[in-house]
XYZ file of C-alpha atoms in Angstrom:
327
model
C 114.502 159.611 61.083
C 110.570 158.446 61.765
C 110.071 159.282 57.561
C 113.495 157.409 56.478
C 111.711 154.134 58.694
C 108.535 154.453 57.430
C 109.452 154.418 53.922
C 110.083 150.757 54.261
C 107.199 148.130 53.855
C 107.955 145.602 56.096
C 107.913 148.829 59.120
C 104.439 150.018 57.480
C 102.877 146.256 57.446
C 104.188 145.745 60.968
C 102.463 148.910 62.502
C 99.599 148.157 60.594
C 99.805 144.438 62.410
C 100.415 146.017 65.511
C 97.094 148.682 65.675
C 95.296 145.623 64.342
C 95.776 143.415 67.066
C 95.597 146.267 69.556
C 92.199 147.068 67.655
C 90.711 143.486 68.425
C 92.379 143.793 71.476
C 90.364 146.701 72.668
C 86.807 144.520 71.812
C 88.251 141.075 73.112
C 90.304 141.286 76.176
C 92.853 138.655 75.800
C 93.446 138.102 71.969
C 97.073 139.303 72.738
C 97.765 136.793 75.362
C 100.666 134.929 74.949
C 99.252 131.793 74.903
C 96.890 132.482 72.253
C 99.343 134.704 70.026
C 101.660 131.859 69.585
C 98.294 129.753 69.023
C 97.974 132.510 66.520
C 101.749 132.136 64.651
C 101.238 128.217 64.894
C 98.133 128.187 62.607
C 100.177 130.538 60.347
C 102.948 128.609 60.425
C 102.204 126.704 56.981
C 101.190 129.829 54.905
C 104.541 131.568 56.387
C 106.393 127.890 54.983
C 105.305 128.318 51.943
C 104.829 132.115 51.231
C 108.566 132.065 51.345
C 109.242 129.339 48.815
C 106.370 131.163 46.275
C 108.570 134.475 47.485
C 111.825 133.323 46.046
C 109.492 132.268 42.384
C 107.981 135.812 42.688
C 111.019 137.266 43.438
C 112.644 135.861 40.243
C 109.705 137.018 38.053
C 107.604 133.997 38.084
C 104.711 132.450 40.011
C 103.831 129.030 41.183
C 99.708 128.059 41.228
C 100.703 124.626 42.010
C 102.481 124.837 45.305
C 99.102 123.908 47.640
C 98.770 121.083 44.775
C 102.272 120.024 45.500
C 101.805 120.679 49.386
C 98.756 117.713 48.766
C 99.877 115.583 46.986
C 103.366 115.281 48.950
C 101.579 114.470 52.428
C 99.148 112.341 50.684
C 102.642 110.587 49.663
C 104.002 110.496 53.404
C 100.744 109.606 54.630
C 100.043 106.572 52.371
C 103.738 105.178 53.472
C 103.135 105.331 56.574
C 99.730 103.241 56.643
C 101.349 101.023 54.185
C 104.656 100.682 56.604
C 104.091 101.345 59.659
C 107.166 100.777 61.454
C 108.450 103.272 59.359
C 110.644 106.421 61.049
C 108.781 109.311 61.076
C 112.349 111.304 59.988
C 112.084 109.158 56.960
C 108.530 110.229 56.686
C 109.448 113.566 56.638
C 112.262 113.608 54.362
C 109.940 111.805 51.844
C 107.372 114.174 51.262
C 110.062 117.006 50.942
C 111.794 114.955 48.784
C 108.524 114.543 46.575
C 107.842 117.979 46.791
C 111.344 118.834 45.651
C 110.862 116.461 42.676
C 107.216 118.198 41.797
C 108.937 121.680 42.277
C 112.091 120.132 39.471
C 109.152 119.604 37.175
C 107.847 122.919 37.040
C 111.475 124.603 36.968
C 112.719 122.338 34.019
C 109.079 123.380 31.852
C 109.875 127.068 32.049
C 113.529 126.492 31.964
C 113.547 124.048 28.845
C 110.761 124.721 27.095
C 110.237 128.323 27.920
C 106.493 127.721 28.906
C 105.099 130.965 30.713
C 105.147 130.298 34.697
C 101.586 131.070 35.192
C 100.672 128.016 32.312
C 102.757 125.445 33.937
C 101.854 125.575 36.989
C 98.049 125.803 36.266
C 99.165 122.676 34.470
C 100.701 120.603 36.888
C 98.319 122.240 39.704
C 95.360 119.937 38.234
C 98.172 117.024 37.278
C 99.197 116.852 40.943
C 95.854 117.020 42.517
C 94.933 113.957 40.008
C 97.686 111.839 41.244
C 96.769 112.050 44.476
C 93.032 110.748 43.049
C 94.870 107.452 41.277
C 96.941 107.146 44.266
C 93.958 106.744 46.789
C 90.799 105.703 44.583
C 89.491 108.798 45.826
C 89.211 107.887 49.485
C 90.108 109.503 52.611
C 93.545 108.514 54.744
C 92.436 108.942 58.008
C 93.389 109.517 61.162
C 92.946 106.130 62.493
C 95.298 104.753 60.095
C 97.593 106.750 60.878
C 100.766 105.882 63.608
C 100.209 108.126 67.106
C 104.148 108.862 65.948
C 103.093 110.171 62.320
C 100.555 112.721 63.731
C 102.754 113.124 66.971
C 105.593 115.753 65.542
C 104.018 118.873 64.816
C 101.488 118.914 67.700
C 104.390 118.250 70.141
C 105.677 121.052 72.208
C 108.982 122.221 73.022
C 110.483 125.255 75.130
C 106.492 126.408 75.192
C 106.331 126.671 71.559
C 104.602 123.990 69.184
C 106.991 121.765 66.534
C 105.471 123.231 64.044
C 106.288 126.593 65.069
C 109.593 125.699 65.107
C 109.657 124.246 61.937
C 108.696 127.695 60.287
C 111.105 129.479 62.165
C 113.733 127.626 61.279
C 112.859 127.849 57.359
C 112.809 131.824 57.946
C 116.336 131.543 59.193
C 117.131 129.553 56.691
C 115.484 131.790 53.474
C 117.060 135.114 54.996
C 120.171 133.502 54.965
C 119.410 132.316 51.073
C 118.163 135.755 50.288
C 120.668 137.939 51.755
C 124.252 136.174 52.036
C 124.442 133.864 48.809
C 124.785 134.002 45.151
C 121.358 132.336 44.511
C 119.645 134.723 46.493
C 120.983 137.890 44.528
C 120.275 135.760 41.242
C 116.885 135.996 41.943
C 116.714 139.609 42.563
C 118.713 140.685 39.010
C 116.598 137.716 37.200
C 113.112 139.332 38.502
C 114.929 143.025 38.216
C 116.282 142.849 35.095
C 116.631 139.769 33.490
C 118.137 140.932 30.045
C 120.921 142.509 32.037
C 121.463 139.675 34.484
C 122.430 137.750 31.470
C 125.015 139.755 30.868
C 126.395 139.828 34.391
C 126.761 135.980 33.970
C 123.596 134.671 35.523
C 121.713 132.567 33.877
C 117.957 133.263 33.896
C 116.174 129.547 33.286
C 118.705 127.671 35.948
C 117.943 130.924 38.575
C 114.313 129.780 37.638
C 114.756 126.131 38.376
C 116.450 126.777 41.780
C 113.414 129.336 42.711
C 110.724 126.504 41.670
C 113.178 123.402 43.322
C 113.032 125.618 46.830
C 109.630 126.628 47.008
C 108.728 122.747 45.836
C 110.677 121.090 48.729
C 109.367 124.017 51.031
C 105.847 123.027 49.827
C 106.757 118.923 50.426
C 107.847 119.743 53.709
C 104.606 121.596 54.414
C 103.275 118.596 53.232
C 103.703 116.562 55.748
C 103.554 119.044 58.763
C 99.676 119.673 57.126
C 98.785 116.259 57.070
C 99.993 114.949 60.203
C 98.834 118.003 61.630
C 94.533 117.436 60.828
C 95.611 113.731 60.274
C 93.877 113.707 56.866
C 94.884 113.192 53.520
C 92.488 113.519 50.499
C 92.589 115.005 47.128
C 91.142 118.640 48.065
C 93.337 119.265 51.190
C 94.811 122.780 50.524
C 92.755 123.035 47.908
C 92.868 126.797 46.823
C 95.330 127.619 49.822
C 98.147 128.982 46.553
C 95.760 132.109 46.377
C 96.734 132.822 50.229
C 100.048 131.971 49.510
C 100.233 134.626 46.984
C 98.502 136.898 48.856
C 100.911 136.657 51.754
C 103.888 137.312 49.432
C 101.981 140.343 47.705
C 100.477 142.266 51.297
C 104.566 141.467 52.067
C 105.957 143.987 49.466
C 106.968 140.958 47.160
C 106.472 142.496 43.623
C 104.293 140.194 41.410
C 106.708 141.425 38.115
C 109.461 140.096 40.023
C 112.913 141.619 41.794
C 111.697 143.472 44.681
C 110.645 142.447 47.787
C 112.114 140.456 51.350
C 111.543 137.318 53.171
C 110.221 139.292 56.045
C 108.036 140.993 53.860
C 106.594 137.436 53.041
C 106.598 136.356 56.813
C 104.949 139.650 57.809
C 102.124 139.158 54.838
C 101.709 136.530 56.311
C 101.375 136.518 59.641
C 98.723 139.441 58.605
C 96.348 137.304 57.127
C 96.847 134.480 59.655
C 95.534 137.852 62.347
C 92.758 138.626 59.841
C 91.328 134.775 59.457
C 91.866 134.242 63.155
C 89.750 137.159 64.059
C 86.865 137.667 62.091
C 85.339 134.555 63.597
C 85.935 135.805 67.148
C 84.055 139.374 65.970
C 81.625 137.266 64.624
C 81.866 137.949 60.570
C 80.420 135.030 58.116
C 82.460 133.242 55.790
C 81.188 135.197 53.246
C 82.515 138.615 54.380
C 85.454 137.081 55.530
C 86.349 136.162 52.484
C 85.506 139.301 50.760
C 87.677 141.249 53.534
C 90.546 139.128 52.362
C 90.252 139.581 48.474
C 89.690 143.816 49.448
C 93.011 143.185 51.506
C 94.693 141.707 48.455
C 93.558 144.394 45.917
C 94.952 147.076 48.278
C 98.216 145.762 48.839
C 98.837 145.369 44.698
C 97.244 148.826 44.527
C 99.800 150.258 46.797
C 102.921 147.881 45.542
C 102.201 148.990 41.502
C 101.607 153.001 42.981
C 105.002 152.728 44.766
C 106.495 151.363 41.487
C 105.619 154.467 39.796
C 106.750 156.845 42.151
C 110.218 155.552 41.999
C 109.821 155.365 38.237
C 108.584 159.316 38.343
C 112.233 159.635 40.579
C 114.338 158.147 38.082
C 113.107 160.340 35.443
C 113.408 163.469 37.010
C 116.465 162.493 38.021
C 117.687 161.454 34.819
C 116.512 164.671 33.520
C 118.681 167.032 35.554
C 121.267 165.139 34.301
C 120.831 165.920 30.851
């Protein structure tokens, strides 16, 4: 019984989360109070956002470099509207930098579903294209957080039931994406488009409009982080996020996703994660530079693709044997 549930990602990665935090634990009395491990999931709370909408692209055997672009540029959007109108509901606020980032997130699906451009082109593409908007659209200058409305910068720092807005925000996406993953028709598109896509054509599916719907979700996930970002630090400038896509697929890969597509779970992705968010959070507190920190990240990443491509051949290995007993 312990074998069958170990054999299962997600269980390994939340063990390994589990000694990890019982590891700082031991040298910090008090990391695992629950004050600061909600503290914890709420600075996580963005990467878990949009690890899931890069999760669904992964999943579908694709991969989106411009989601911390899009993340940018969308609360750069909300932000300038609301210095510009001031009076302006926040709700509206909100809905208009997910609405840009579902727009940005159209853009990329419609380039590698109409013209066939490889993922990983387009999006290095419109990465650079969205972060230069954002440069026309301020001059190059700061918003700040003195232009900004107390009720703009209000929403994800408030608190409710204990737990901060923002938490709540991510939780509800991760109901949300399970739901999409494991109940619907999209969510099983994804799967036989990253499995197989050849095959899922024949099943009826049709590869480039799966594609669009992976890069329309994880661009309106990425819009929504948006805004929850920049009302967050109360800043909006051309380099916010900038290089925060790496994380993003880093999350998804520690998670089990499979970066050639069709395997992996949205708790995988939360898990991956929450993970990192651990590892960033505590090697300050133990008192590791920048430097190492970031080196302890990219070792982290290498593993987890080490150990996703040597489970791939495993199961490979199984199918052959088992395919040769047959014959």
């Amino acid at each position: 019984m312990m074998a069958r549930i170990f054999k299962h990602r997600e269980m390994l990665l939340l063990v390994a989360i589990l000694l990890l935090v019982g590891a700082i634990e031991l040298r910090f009395p008090g990391f695992v109070a629950p004050r600061n491990l909600v503290s914890i999931y709420n600075d996580t709370a963005i990467l878990i956002i949009l690890a899931l909408g890069q999760a669904a692209v992964i999943l579908s055997r694709g991969i989106d470099l411009s989601i911390a672009a899009n993340l940018a540029l969308s609360g750069t959007i909300a932000a300038l509207l609301n210095v510009a109108f001031p009076d302006l509901p926040v709700i509206f606020l909100l809905l208009a930098a997910t609405f840009s980032g579902t727009v940005l997130g159209a853009i990329n699906g419609l380039l590698v579903w109409r013209l066939s451009i490889p993922p990983i082109v387009v999006t290095l593409g419109t990465m650079t294209i969205y972060r230069g908007i954002i440069f026309l659209l301020t001059g190059g200058a700061w918003v700040n957080a003195h232009e900004m409305t107390d009720a703009f910068k209000a929403v994800p720092r408030a608190v409710f039931l204990g737990i901060p807005v923002l938490a709540w925000f991510s939780l509800a996406v991760i109901a949300l994406m399970l739901v999409l993953f494991i109940k619907t028709r999209l969510g099983r598109a994804f799967y036989a488009v990253g499995g197989n896509p050849h095959a899922a054509v024949y099943t009826g599916i049709s590869v480039g409009r799966t594609h669009f719907f992976a890069y329309l979700i994880a661009g309106a996930l990425a819009g929504l982080a948006g805004y929850l970002w920049t009302a967050r630090y109360a800043v909006a400038y051309v380099d916010i996020a900038n290089g925060f896509e790496l994380d993003v697929v880093a999350a998804c890969v520690i998670g089990g996703i499979s970066i050639a597509g069709g395997a992996g779970t949205a708790i995988g992705a939360v898990l991956g994660a929450l993970f990192l968010g651990i590892i960033k959070n505590a090697l300050p507190v133990i008192d590791i530079s920048p430097f190492w920190q970031m080196a302890i990240s990219g070792a982290v990443i290498i593993i987890a693709v080490a150990v996703n491509a040597r489970s791939a051949r495993v199961k490979g290995r199984v199918i052959l044997k088992k395919a040769e007993h047959a014959l």
